[in-house]
Amino acid sequence: MDVNLRQIRAFLAVVGLGGFTRAAAALNISQPALTIRIRQLEDQIGLRLFDRNTRSVQLTRVGQELLPVFQRLMKDFDSAMADIREFSEEPRGTIRVAVLPSFAAGPLPALIAGFRARNPRVSFVLKDAVGKRVLAMVRNEEVDFGIGVGGVDEPDLDTIDVCEDRLVLVYPRGHAAGELPLASVPVISQFPLVLMDKDTSVRRLVDEAFAGAGSIATPACEATYMSTAVSMVRAGLGLAILPASATELRGFADIATRPIDDAGFVRRIVIIKRRGSSLLPAVEEFTKVLLAAANSCAATPGPCLDVEVQDGGTEALAVGVQGQ
């Protein structure tokens, strides 16, 4: 049976308006064209729907029984189409993001809050994970996109630069590291170091930067979570190298940070998505917000650390590191 929407709308128009002439005018088609649609519908069903004569048009018993069925069908269809139009016009749905822990706990929540204030029908699922896991979740379509570290060279993934994040030296306040004239790799290598786990993007960057300076990063202690690394620094176990964007660095009066005098301790934060994939309108809109916030502070070199709400309600990724 090949019944189409035009035939059903033609049937409902004839019933609702009480005749073919008025129904044809309402549908903006000729009366012969309307007659053909009704005949095609009857042919598909195999039964007459109207009893017609020169004076009136009456529903047959079959037509009477099919009327509520067709009315319900068109109501459901029109409702679905309205939802689709609304979906395309107003962002809605769930945005799933795999993101580095430092970014998930840092600038991202404020961006999400601003976005949801404007788009309350959008919800978020954040999966904070180390760099390798972020890539895996994007590749396996567990998330809509990822926020990770640049340098991704995989044929099925694309990246878009977001901002720059500098690693800083974390030390107990009053430590000799704060008085150093230069915090270079050879100098900080003389101190016990608290380094992140080898599977993290932070540790990978540290190892590469040390190797570039002709040295090897040898940890006195290792930690999986940045909060643990900070606690180790506070306990006097060593100096840590962590992203300036890490919220774990804030709120402690007994620790301080300083930049490392080596360009190798800078990482690019990027959006990671599957190559050739189409994103939901809400996801596309949020990535634009993320990039716009990053671009608003692009004129100021440095790491992306926080989100500031500026005049007019726009967001900007603020730049800076803690001083001594």
PDB file of C-alpha atoms in Angstrom:
ATOM      1  CA  MET A   1       0.000   0.000   0.000  1.00  0.00           C
ATOM      2  CA  ASP A   2       1.496   3.314  -1.138  1.00  0.00           C
ATOM      3  CA  VAL A   3      -0.568   5.963   0.646  1.00  0.00           C
ATOM      4  CA  ASN A   4       1.061   9.398   0.831  1.00  0.00           C
ATOM      5  CA  LEU A   5       0.496  12.530   2.874  1.00  0.00           C
ATOM      6  CA  ARG A   6      -0.968  14.520  -0.023  1.00  0.00           C
ATOM      7  CA  GLN A   7      -3.725  11.953  -0.440  1.00  0.00           C
ATOM      8  CA  ILE A   8      -4.513  11.962   3.275  1.00  0.00           C
ATOM      9  CA  ARG A   9      -4.556  15.771   3.416  1.00  0.00           C
ATOM     10  CA  ALA A  10      -6.874  15.795   0.402  1.00  0.00           C
ATOM     11  CA  PHE A  11      -9.244  13.363   2.161  1.00  0.00           C
ATOM     12  CA  LEU A  12      -9.291  15.448   5.371  1.00  0.00           C
ATOM     13  CA  ALA A  13      -9.823  18.679   3.422  1.00  0.00           C
ATOM     14  CA  VAL A  14     -12.872  17.295   1.615  1.00  0.00           C
ATOM     15  CA  VAL A  15     -14.337  16.080   4.914  1.00  0.00           C
ATOM     16  CA  GLY A  16     -13.537  19.271   6.798  1.00  0.00           C
ATOM     17  CA  LEU A  17     -14.810  21.673   4.127  1.00  0.00           C
ATOM     18  CA  GLY A  18     -17.741  19.559   3.003  1.00  0.00           C
ATOM     19  CA  GLY A  19     -16.964  19.315  -0.694  1.00  0.00           C
ATOM     20  CA  PHE A  20     -14.386  19.068  -3.453  1.00  0.00           C
ATOM     21  CA  THR A  21     -14.623  22.659  -4.699  1.00  0.00           C
ATOM     22  CA  ARG A  22     -13.819  24.301  -1.360  1.00  0.00           C
ATOM     23  CA  ALA A  23     -11.194  21.658  -0.547  1.00  0.00           C
ATOM     24  CA  ALA A  24      -9.408  22.184  -3.867  1.00  0.00           C
ATOM     25  CA  ALA A  25      -9.335  25.943  -3.264  1.00  0.00           C
ATOM     26  CA  ALA A  26      -7.957  25.471   0.260  1.00  0.00           C
ATOM     27  CA  LEU A  27      -5.235  23.169  -1.016  1.00  0.00           C
ATOM     28  CA  ASN A  28      -4.479  25.515  -3.909  1.00  0.00           C
ATOM     29  CA  ILE A  29      -4.924  22.806  -6.525  1.00  0.00           C
ATOM     30  CA  SER A  30      -7.475  22.228  -9.284  1.00  0.00           C
ATOM     31  CA  GLN A  31     -10.573  20.185  -8.593  1.00  0.00           C
ATOM     32  CA  PRO A  32      -9.562  17.478 -11.114  1.00  0.00           C
ATOM     33  CA  ALA A  33      -6.197  17.173  -9.332  1.00  0.00           C
ATOM     34  CA  LEU A  34      -7.992  16.771  -6.005  1.00  0.00           C
ATOM     35  CA  THR A  35     -10.290  14.158  -7.512  1.00  0.00           C
ATOM     36  CA  ILE A  36      -7.248  12.208  -8.737  1.00  0.00           C
ATOM     37  CA  ARG A  37      -5.714  12.221  -5.243  1.00  0.00           C
ATOM     38  CA  ILE A  38      -8.910  10.911  -3.664  1.00  0.00           C
ATOM     39  CA  ARG A  39      -9.238   8.250  -6.341  1.00  0.00           C
ATOM     40  CA  GLN A  40      -5.617   7.173  -5.820  1.00  0.00           C
ATOM     41  CA  LEU A  41      -6.247   6.895  -2.065  1.00  0.00           C
ATOM     42  CA  GLU A  42      -9.341   4.795  -2.653  1.00  0.00           C
ATOM     43  CA  ASP A  43      -7.436   2.598  -5.108  1.00  0.00           C
ATOM     44  CA  GLN A  44      -4.692   1.983  -2.553  1.00  0.00           C
ATOM     45  CA  ILE A  45      -7.201   1.115   0.164  1.00  0.00           C
ATOM     46  CA  GLY A  46      -9.366  -0.870  -2.236  1.00  0.00           C
ATOM     47  CA  LEU A  47     -12.605   0.691  -0.978  1.00  0.00           C
ATOM     48  CA  ARG A  48     -14.659   3.815  -1.630  1.00  0.00           C
ATOM     49  CA  LEU A  49     -14.327   6.588   0.927  1.00  0.00           C
ATOM     50  CA  PHE A  50     -16.999   8.949  -0.388  1.00  0.00           C
ATOM     51  CA  ASP A  51     -20.456   8.569  -1.851  1.00  0.00           C
ATOM     52  CA  ARG A  52     -20.728  11.377  -4.397  1.00  0.00           C
ATOM     53  CA  ASN A  53     -23.559  12.812  -6.411  1.00  0.00           C
ATOM     54  CA  THR A  54     -24.268  16.163  -8.025  1.00  0.00           C
ATOM     55  CA  ARG A  55     -25.632  17.586  -4.783  1.00  0.00           C
ATOM     56  CA  SER A  56     -23.510  16.225  -1.948  1.00  0.00           C
ATOM     57  CA  VAL A  57     -20.452  14.297  -0.813  1.00  0.00           C
ATOM     58  CA  GLN A  58     -20.910  11.828   2.039  1.00  0.00           C
ATOM     59  CA  LEU A  59     -18.417   9.601   3.832  1.00  0.00           C
ATOM     60  CA  THR A  60     -18.951   5.903   3.379  1.00  0.00           C
ATOM     61  CA  ARG A  61     -18.856   3.606   6.411  1.00  0.00           C
ATOM     62  CA  VAL A  62     -15.189   2.880   5.648  1.00  0.00           C
ATOM     63  CA  GLY A  63     -14.500   6.606   5.339  1.00  0.00           C
ATOM     64  CA  GLN A  64     -16.118   7.231   8.723  1.00  0.00           C
ATOM     65  CA  GLU A  65     -13.944   4.600  10.375  1.00  0.00           C
ATOM     66  CA  LEU A  66     -10.761   5.843   8.694  1.00  0.00           C
ATOM     67  CA  LEU A  67     -11.397   9.520   9.488  1.00  0.00           C
ATOM     68  CA  PRO A  68     -10.126   9.446  13.124  1.00  0.00           C
ATOM     69  CA  VAL A  69      -7.197   7.280  12.030  1.00  0.00           C
ATOM     70  CA  PHE A  70      -6.112   9.790   9.379  1.00  0.00           C
ATOM     71  CA  GLN A  71      -6.731  12.732  11.749  1.00  0.00           C
ATOM     72  CA  ARG A  72      -4.539  11.190  14.408  1.00  0.00           C
ATOM     73  CA  LEU A  73      -1.873  10.329  11.847  1.00  0.00           C
ATOM     74  CA  MET A  74      -1.696  13.892  10.520  1.00  0.00           C
ATOM     75  CA  LYS A  75      -1.730  15.379  14.023  1.00  0.00           C
ATOM     76  CA  ASP A  76       1.243  13.215  15.006  1.00  0.00           C
ATOM     77  CA  PHE A  77       3.054  14.045  11.772  1.00  0.00           C
ATOM     78  CA  ASP A  78       2.471  17.796  12.094  1.00  0.00           C
ATOM     79  CA  SER A  79       3.616  17.668  15.707  1.00  0.00           C
ATOM     80  CA  ALA A  80       6.774  15.805  14.711  1.00  0.00           C
ATOM     81  CA  MET A  81       7.497  18.326  11.952  1.00  0.00           C
ATOM     82  CA  ALA A  82       7.032  21.188  14.422  1.00  0.00           C
ATOM     83  CA  ASP A  83       9.540  19.526  16.746  1.00  0.00           C
ATOM     84  CA  ILE A  84      12.000  19.117  13.873  1.00  0.00           C
ATOM     85  CA  ARG A  85      11.651  22.776  12.886  1.00  0.00           C
ATOM     86  CA  GLU A  86      12.123  23.838  16.486  1.00  0.00           C
ATOM     87  CA  PHE A  87      15.124  21.521  16.787  1.00  0.00           C
ATOM     88  CA  SER A  88      16.786  23.157  13.803  1.00  0.00           C
ATOM     89  CA  GLU A  89      15.889  26.701  14.838  1.00  0.00           C
ATOM     90  CA  GLU A  90      16.636  26.497  18.573  1.00  0.00           C
ATOM     91  CA  PRO A  91      19.583  24.508  19.977  1.00  0.00           C
ATOM     92  CA  ARG A  92      18.426  21.555  22.043  1.00  0.00           C
ATOM     93  CA  GLY A  93      19.556  18.061  22.966  1.00  0.00           C
ATOM     94  CA  THR A  94      22.538  16.679  24.856  1.00  0.00           C
ATOM     95  CA  ILE A  95      26.107  17.723  24.070  1.00  0.00           C
ATOM     96  CA  ARG A  96      28.653  15.034  24.978  1.00  0.00           C
ATOM     97  CA  VAL A  97      32.233  16.209  25.417  1.00  0.00           C
ATOM     98  CA  ALA A  98      35.412  14.319  26.295  1.00  0.00           C
ATOM     99  CA  VAL A  99      37.773  16.813  27.857  1.00  0.00           C
ATOM    100  CA  LEU A 100      41.089  17.082  29.674  1.00  0.00           C
ATOM    101  CA  PRO A 101      40.564  17.323  33.464  1.00  0.00           C
ATOM    102  CA  SER A 102      42.339  20.684  33.717  1.00  0.00           C
ATOM    103  CA  PHE A 103      40.015  22.213  31.109  1.00  0.00           C
ATOM    104  CA  ALA A 104      36.921  20.442  32.471  1.00  0.00           C
ATOM    105  CA  ALA A 105      37.491  21.899  35.945  1.00  0.00           C
ATOM    106  CA  GLY A 106      38.805  25.225  34.640  1.00  0.00           C
ATOM    107  CA  PRO A 107      37.273  27.408  31.936  1.00  0.00           C
ATOM    108  CA  LEU A 108      34.696  24.963  30.542  1.00  0.00           C
ATOM    109  CA  PRO A 109      31.981  25.090  33.268  1.00  0.00           C
ATOM    110  CA  ALA A 110      31.624  28.873  32.976  1.00  0.00           C
ATOM    111  CA  LEU A 111      31.271  28.600  29.190  1.00  0.00           C
ATOM    112  CA  ILE A 112      28.603  25.920  29.637  1.00  0.00           C
ATOM    113  CA  ALA A 113      26.739  28.065  32.182  1.00  0.00           C
ATOM    114  CA  GLY A 114      26.636  31.002  29.767  1.00  0.00           C
ATOM    115  CA  PHE A 115      25.533  28.771  26.895  1.00  0.00           C
ATOM    116  CA  ARG A 116      22.745  27.124  28.911  1.00  0.00           C
ATOM    117  CA  ALA A 117      21.486  30.500  30.112  1.00  0.00           C
ATOM    118  CA  ARG A 118      20.799  31.299  26.448  1.00  0.00           C
ATOM    119  CA  ASN A 119      19.817  27.747  25.459  1.00  0.00           C
ATOM    120  CA  PRO A 120      18.016  26.106  28.409  1.00  0.00           C
ATOM    121  CA  ARG A 121      16.952  23.068  26.363  1.00  0.00           C
ATOM    122  CA  VAL A 122      20.549  21.956  25.959  1.00  0.00           C
ATOM    123  CA  SER A 123      22.134  19.629  28.499  1.00  0.00           C
ATOM    124  CA  PHE A 124      25.761  18.522  28.794  1.00  0.00           C
ATOM    125  CA  VAL A 125      27.616  15.317  29.590  1.00  0.00           C
ATOM    126  CA  LEU A 126      31.306  15.899  30.368  1.00  0.00           C
ATOM    127  CA  LYS A 127      33.688  12.968  30.378  1.00  0.00           C
ATOM    128  CA  ASP A 128      36.970  14.221  31.800  1.00  0.00           C
ATOM    129  CA  ALA A 129      39.838  11.950  30.861  1.00  0.00           C
ATOM    130  CA  VAL A 130      43.521  11.859  29.988  1.00  0.00           C
ATOM    131  CA  GLY A 131      44.587  12.704  26.447  1.00  0.00           C
ATOM    132  CA  LYS A 132      44.668   9.150  25.068  1.00  0.00           C
ATOM    133  CA  ARG A 133      41.219   8.406  26.410  1.00  0.00           C
ATOM    134  CA  VAL A 134      39.822  11.634  24.928  1.00  0.00           C
ATOM    135  CA  LEU A 135      41.001  10.520  21.485  1.00  0.00           C
ATOM    136  CA  ALA A 136      39.526   7.041  21.961  1.00  0.00           C
ATOM    137  CA  MET A 137      36.106   8.366  22.979  1.00  0.00           C
ATOM    138  CA  VAL A 138      35.957  10.677  19.950  1.00  0.00           C
ATOM    139  CA  ARG A 139      37.057   7.904  17.615  1.00  0.00           C
ATOM    140  CA  ASN A 140      34.524   5.437  19.063  1.00  0.00           C
ATOM    141  CA  GLU A 141      31.680   8.009  18.840  1.00  0.00           C
ATOM    142  CA  GLU A 142      31.121   7.943  22.587  1.00  0.00           C
ATOM    143  CA  VAL A 143      31.104  11.761  22.512  1.00  0.00           C
ATOM    144  CA  ASP A 144      30.279  14.482  20.001  1.00  0.00           C
ATOM    145  CA  PHE A 145      33.746  16.017  20.190  1.00  0.00           C
ATOM    146  CA  GLY A 146      36.768  16.191  22.429  1.00  0.00           C
ATOM    147  CA  ILE A 147      38.919  18.935  23.935  1.00  0.00           C
ATOM    148  CA  GLY A 148      42.494  17.759  24.099  1.00  0.00           C
ATOM    149  CA  VAL A 149      46.059  18.598  23.232  1.00  0.00           C
ATOM    150  CA  GLY A 150      47.314  19.404  19.736  1.00  0.00           C
ATOM    151  CA  GLY A 151      49.649  17.214  17.749  1.00  0.00           C
ATOM    152  CA  VAL A 152      46.953  14.673  16.837  1.00  0.00           C
ATOM    153  CA  ASP A 153      47.993  12.926  13.639  1.00  0.00           C
ATOM    154  CA  GLU A 154      45.274  10.388  12.900  1.00  0.00           C
ATOM    155  CA  PRO A 155      43.554   9.998   9.512  1.00  0.00           C
ATOM    156  CA  ASP A 156      40.045   9.760  10.972  1.00  0.00           C
ATOM    157  CA  LEU A 157      40.258  12.829  13.225  1.00  0.00           C
ATOM    158  CA  ASP A 158      40.341  16.603  12.661  1.00  0.00           C
ATOM    159  CA  THR A 159      41.441  19.281  15.112  1.00  0.00           C
ATOM    160  CA  ILE A 160      40.701  22.992  15.545  1.00  0.00           C
ATOM    161  CA  ASP A 161      42.980  25.193  17.646  1.00  0.00           C
ATOM    162  CA  VAL A 162      41.273  26.710  20.696  1.00  0.00           C
ATOM    163  CA  CYS A 163      43.940  28.314  22.848  1.00  0.00           C
ATOM    164  CA  GLU A 164      47.375  28.007  24.390  1.00  0.00           C
ATOM    165  CA  ASP A 165      48.013  26.517  27.842  1.00  0.00           C
ATOM    166  CA  ARG A 166      51.405  26.947  29.512  1.00  0.00           C
ATOM    167  CA  LEU A 167      52.793  24.556  32.104  1.00  0.00           C
ATOM    168  CA  VAL A 168      54.136  26.212  35.229  1.00  0.00           C
ATOM    169  CA  LEU A 169      56.439  25.229  38.061  1.00  0.00           C
ATOM    170  CA  VAL A 170      54.533  24.652  41.310  1.00  0.00           C
ATOM    171  CA  TYR A 171      56.468  24.993  44.563  1.00  0.00           C
ATOM    172  CA  PRO A 172      55.899  25.632  48.291  1.00  0.00           C
ATOM    173  CA  ARG A 173      55.785  29.335  49.088  1.00  0.00           C
ATOM    174  CA  GLY A 174      59.160  30.422  50.398  1.00  0.00           C
ATOM    175  CA  HIS A 175      60.978  27.649  48.495  1.00  0.00           C
ATOM    176  CA  ALA A 176      64.282  28.484  46.817  1.00  0.00           C
ATOM    177  CA  ALA A 177      62.604  27.877  43.417  1.00  0.00           C
ATOM    178  CA  GLY A 178      60.829  31.199  43.826  1.00  0.00           C
ATOM    179  CA  GLU A 179      64.127  33.079  44.018  1.00  0.00           C
ATOM    180  CA  LEU A 180      65.748  31.493  40.981  1.00  0.00           C
ATOM    181  CA  PRO A 181      66.813  34.033  38.327  1.00  0.00           C
ATOM    182  CA  LEU A 182      65.982  31.439  35.667  1.00  0.00           C
ATOM    183  CA  ALA A 183      63.644  28.435  35.833  1.00  0.00           C
ATOM    184  CA  SER A 184      65.139  26.395  33.014  1.00  0.00           C
ATOM    185  CA  VAL A 185      65.199  22.604  32.613  1.00  0.00           C
ATOM    186  CA  PRO A 186      68.799  22.222  33.868  1.00  0.00           C
ATOM    187  CA  VAL A 187      67.974  24.287  36.953  1.00  0.00           C
ATOM    188  CA  ILE A 188      64.665  22.662  37.942  1.00  0.00           C
ATOM    189  CA  SER A 189      66.133  19.209  37.289  1.00  0.00           C
ATOM    190  CA  GLN A 190      68.224  19.731  40.423  1.00  0.00           C
ATOM    191  CA  PHE A 191      65.110  19.599  42.598  1.00  0.00           C
ATOM    192  CA  PRO A 192      62.914  16.565  43.409  1.00  0.00           C
ATOM    193  CA  LEU A 193      60.034  16.566  40.935  1.00  0.00           C
ATOM    194  CA  VAL A 194      56.428  15.496  41.303  1.00  0.00           C
ATOM    195  CA  LEU A 195      55.323  14.451  37.816  1.00  0.00           C
ATOM    196  CA  MET A 196      52.031  13.301  36.374  1.00  0.00           C
ATOM    197  CA  ASP A 197      51.346   9.740  35.254  1.00  0.00           C
ATOM    198  CA  LYS A 198      52.921   8.693  31.950  1.00  0.00           C
ATOM    199  CA  ASP A 199      49.501   8.296  30.283  1.00  0.00           C
ATOM    200  CA  THR A 200      48.635  11.978  30.747  1.00  0.00           C
ATOM    201  CA  SER A 201      49.174  14.654  28.119  1.00  0.00           C
ATOM    202  CA  VAL A 202      50.937  16.795  30.741  1.00  0.00           C
ATOM    203  CA  ARG A 203      53.572  14.136  31.356  1.00  0.00           C
ATOM    204  CA  ARG A 204      54.066  13.611  27.639  1.00  0.00           C
ATOM    205  CA  LEU A 205      54.719  17.321  27.169  1.00  0.00           C
ATOM    206  CA  VAL A 206      57.101  17.422  30.144  1.00  0.00           C
ATOM    207  CA  ASP A 207      59.071  14.430  28.850  1.00  0.00           C
ATOM    208  CA  GLU A 208      59.307  15.986  25.373  1.00  0.00           C
ATOM    209  CA  ALA A 209      60.406  19.363  26.771  1.00  0.00           C
ATOM    210  CA  PHE A 210      63.084  17.771  28.953  1.00  0.00           C
ATOM    211  CA  ALA A 211      64.305  15.687  26.006  1.00  0.00           C
ATOM    212  CA  GLY A 212      64.452  18.832  23.868  1.00  0.00           C
ATOM    213  CA  ALA A 213      66.700  20.396  26.484  1.00  0.00           C
ATOM    214  CA  GLY A 214      68.943  17.329  26.488  1.00  0.00           C
ATOM    215  CA  SER A 215      67.688  15.974  29.802  1.00  0.00           C
ATOM    216  CA  ILE A 216      65.411  13.265  31.198  1.00  0.00           C
ATOM    217  CA  ALA A 217      62.491  14.013  33.523  1.00  0.00           C
ATOM    218  CA  THR A 218      63.068  11.803  36.568  1.00  0.00           C
ATOM    219  CA  PRO A 219      60.257  11.925  39.143  1.00  0.00           C
ATOM    220  CA  ALA A 220      60.694  11.664  42.866  1.00  0.00           C
ATOM    221  CA  CYS A 221      56.940  11.009  42.972  1.00  0.00           C
ATOM    222  CA  GLU A 222      54.224  10.413  40.400  1.00  0.00           C
ATOM    223  CA  ALA A 223      50.510  11.189  40.596  1.00  0.00           C
ATOM    224  CA  THR A 224      47.483  10.446  38.449  1.00  0.00           C
ATOM    225  CA  TYR A 225      45.431  13.412  39.618  1.00  0.00           C
ATOM    226  CA  MET A 226      46.574  17.021  39.769  1.00  0.00           C
ATOM    227  CA  SER A 227      45.035  17.445  43.220  1.00  0.00           C
ATOM    228  CA  THR A 228      47.324  14.676  44.447  1.00  0.00           C
ATOM    229  CA  ALA A 229      50.351  16.324  42.850  1.00  0.00           C
ATOM    230  CA  VAL A 230      49.489  19.622  44.559  1.00  0.00           C
ATOM    231  CA  SER A 231      49.127  17.854  47.911  1.00  0.00           C
ATOM    232  CA  MET A 232      52.563  16.292  47.411  1.00  0.00           C
ATOM    233  CA  VAL A 233      54.050  19.727  46.746  1.00  0.00           C
ATOM    234  CA  ARG A 234      52.376  21.107  49.888  1.00  0.00           C
ATOM    235  CA  ALA A 235      53.858  18.205  51.861  1.00  0.00           C
ATOM    236  CA  GLY A 236      57.345  19.119  50.650  1.00  0.00           C
ATOM    237  CA  LEU A 237      57.864  16.056  48.436  1.00  0.00           C
ATOM    238  CA  GLY A 238      59.032  18.067  45.435  1.00  0.00           C
ATOM    239  CA  LEU A 239      58.139  20.595  42.761  1.00  0.00           C
ATOM    240  CA  ALA A 240      55.360  19.883  40.288  1.00  0.00           C
ATOM    241  CA  ILE A 241      54.915  20.905  36.650  1.00  0.00           C
ATOM    242  CA  LEU A 242      51.230  21.489  35.943  1.00  0.00           C
ATOM    243  CA  PRO A 243      49.004  23.471  33.535  1.00  0.00           C
ATOM    244  CA  ALA A 244      48.401  27.074  34.514  1.00  0.00           C
ATOM    245  CA  SER A 245      44.716  26.384  33.798  1.00  0.00           C
ATOM    246  CA  ALA A 246      44.485  23.782  36.599  1.00  0.00           C
ATOM    247  CA  THR A 247      41.969  24.860  39.258  1.00  0.00           C
ATOM    248  CA  GLU A 248      43.885  22.715  41.742  1.00  0.00           C
ATOM    249  CA  LEU A 249      46.479  25.504  41.897  1.00  0.00           C
ATOM    250  CA  ARG A 250      44.036  28.016  43.338  1.00  0.00           C
ATOM    251  CA  GLY A 251      43.003  28.605  46.901  1.00  0.00           C
ATOM    252  CA  PHE A 252      46.219  27.521  48.612  1.00  0.00           C
ATOM    253  CA  ALA A 253      48.213  30.238  50.326  1.00  0.00           C
ATOM    254  CA  ASP A 254      51.167  27.909  50.899  1.00  0.00           C
ATOM    255  CA  ILE A 255      52.023  27.258  47.232  1.00  0.00           C
ATOM    256  CA  ALA A 256      53.058  29.497  44.356  1.00  0.00           C
ATOM    257  CA  THR A 257      53.774  29.115  40.645  1.00  0.00           C
ATOM    258  CA  ARG A 258      56.121  30.610  38.094  1.00  0.00           C
ATOM    259  CA  PRO A 259      56.568  30.163  34.344  1.00  0.00           C
ATOM    260  CA  ILE A 260      59.250  27.786  33.123  1.00  0.00           C
ATOM    261  CA  ASP A 261      61.814  29.488  30.922  1.00  0.00           C
ATOM    262  CA  ASP A 262      61.476  27.091  28.029  1.00  0.00           C
ATOM    263  CA  ALA A 263      59.098  27.337  25.041  1.00  0.00           C
ATOM    264  CA  GLY A 264      58.638  23.569  25.121  1.00  0.00           C
ATOM    265  CA  PHE A 265      56.305  23.811  28.120  1.00  0.00           C
ATOM    266  CA  VAL A 266      53.406  25.205  26.096  1.00  0.00           C
ATOM    267  CA  ARG A 267      50.604  23.038  24.762  1.00  0.00           C
ATOM    268  CA  ARG A 268      47.868  23.787  22.264  1.00  0.00           C
ATOM    269  CA  ILE A 269      44.336  23.041  23.419  1.00  0.00           C
ATOM    270  CA  VAL A 270      42.260  21.815  20.457  1.00  0.00           C
ATOM    271  CA  ILE A 271      38.786  20.637  19.568  1.00  0.00           C
ATOM    272  CA  ILE A 272      38.928  17.063  18.273  1.00  0.00           C
ATOM    273  CA  LYS A 273      36.172  15.688  16.041  1.00  0.00           C
ATOM    274  CA  ARG A 274      35.665  12.787  13.680  1.00  0.00           C
ATOM    275  CA  ARG A 275      36.649  13.662  10.136  1.00  0.00           C
ATOM    276  CA  GLY A 276      33.670  14.085   7.833  1.00  0.00           C
ATOM    277  CA  SER A 277      31.101  13.827  10.646  1.00  0.00           C
ATOM    278  CA  SER A 278      28.130  16.183  10.927  1.00  0.00           C
ATOM    279  CA  LEU A 279      27.431  17.659  14.351  1.00  0.00           C
ATOM    280  CA  LEU A 280      24.043  18.448  15.885  1.00  0.00           C
ATOM    281  CA  PRO A 281      23.080  22.135  15.610  1.00  0.00           C
ATOM    282  CA  ALA A 282      23.516  22.558  19.372  1.00  0.00           C
ATOM    283  CA  VAL A 283      27.005  21.048  19.225  1.00  0.00           C
ATOM    284  CA  GLU A 284      27.988  23.270  16.309  1.00  0.00           C
ATOM    285  CA  GLU A 285      26.720  26.320  18.181  1.00  0.00           C
ATOM    286  CA  PHE A 286      28.645  25.462  21.336  1.00  0.00           C
ATOM    287  CA  THR A 287      31.917  24.909  19.472  1.00  0.00           C
ATOM    288  CA  LYS A 288      31.443  28.367  17.943  1.00  0.00           C
ATOM    289  CA  VAL A 289      31.000  29.823  21.433  1.00  0.00           C
ATOM    290  CA  LEU A 290      34.139  28.047  22.607  1.00  0.00           C
ATOM    291  CA  LEU A 291      36.196  29.339  19.684  1.00  0.00           C
ATOM    292  CA  ALA A 292      34.781  32.860  19.995  1.00  0.00           C
ATOM    293  CA  ALA A 293      35.754  32.967  23.661  1.00  0.00           C
ATOM    294  CA  ALA A 294      39.275  31.847  22.772  1.00  0.00           C
ATOM    295  CA  ASN A 295      39.582  34.321  19.899  1.00  0.00           C
ATOM    296  CA  SER A 296      38.491  37.204  22.107  1.00  0.00           C
ATOM    297  CA  CYS A 297      41.736  36.949  24.064  1.00  0.00           C
ATOM    298  CA  ALA A 298      43.968  35.834  21.169  1.00  0.00           C
ATOM    299  CA  ALA A 299      45.670  39.223  21.081  1.00  0.00           C
ATOM    300  CA  THR A 300      47.170  38.537  24.502  1.00  0.00           C
ATOM    301  CA  PRO A 301      49.790  35.766  24.366  1.00  0.00           C
ATOM    302  CA  GLY A 302      49.733  33.233  27.144  1.00  0.00           C
ATOM    303  CA  PRO A 303      47.749  30.329  28.545  1.00  0.00           C
ATOM    304  CA  CYS A 304      43.983  30.098  28.650  1.00  0.00           C
ATOM    305  CA  LEU A 305      43.173  29.982  32.317  1.00  0.00           C
ATOM    306  CA  ASP A 306      39.681  31.124  33.112  1.00  0.00           C
ATOM    307  CA  VAL A 307      36.472  32.544  31.655  1.00  0.00           C
ATOM    308  CA  GLU A 308      35.451  36.139  32.209  1.00  0.00           C
ATOM    309  CA  VAL A 309      31.972  37.437  31.432  1.00  0.00           C
ATOM    310  CA  GLN A 310      32.461  40.790  29.751  1.00  0.00           C
ATOM    311  CA  ASP A 311      30.077  43.667  29.079  1.00  0.00           C
ATOM    312  CA  GLY A 312      27.234  42.517  26.878  1.00  0.00           C
ATOM    313  CA  GLY A 313      27.303  38.974  28.258  1.00  0.00           C
ATOM    314  CA  THR A 314      30.084  37.669  26.022  1.00  0.00           C
ATOM    315  CA  GLU A 315      32.665  35.264  27.381  1.00  0.00           C
ATOM    316  CA  ALA A 316      36.426  35.473  27.047  1.00  0.00           C
ATOM    317  CA  LEU A 317      39.129  33.076  28.081  1.00  0.00           C
ATOM    318  CA  ALA A 318      41.212  35.053  30.549  1.00  0.00           C
ATOM    319  CA  VAL A 319      44.992  34.803  30.559  1.00  0.00           C
ATOM    320  CA  GLY A 320      47.439  34.628  33.404  1.00  0.00           C
ATOM    321  CA  VAL A 321      49.358  32.530  35.923  1.00  0.00           C
ATOM    322  CA  GLN A 322      49.760  32.850  39.637  1.00  0.00           C
ATOM    323  CA  GLY A 323      52.706  34.842  40.828  1.00  0.00           C
ATOM    324  CA  GLN A 324      54.875  34.299  43.830  1.00  0.00           C
TER     325      GLN A 324
END
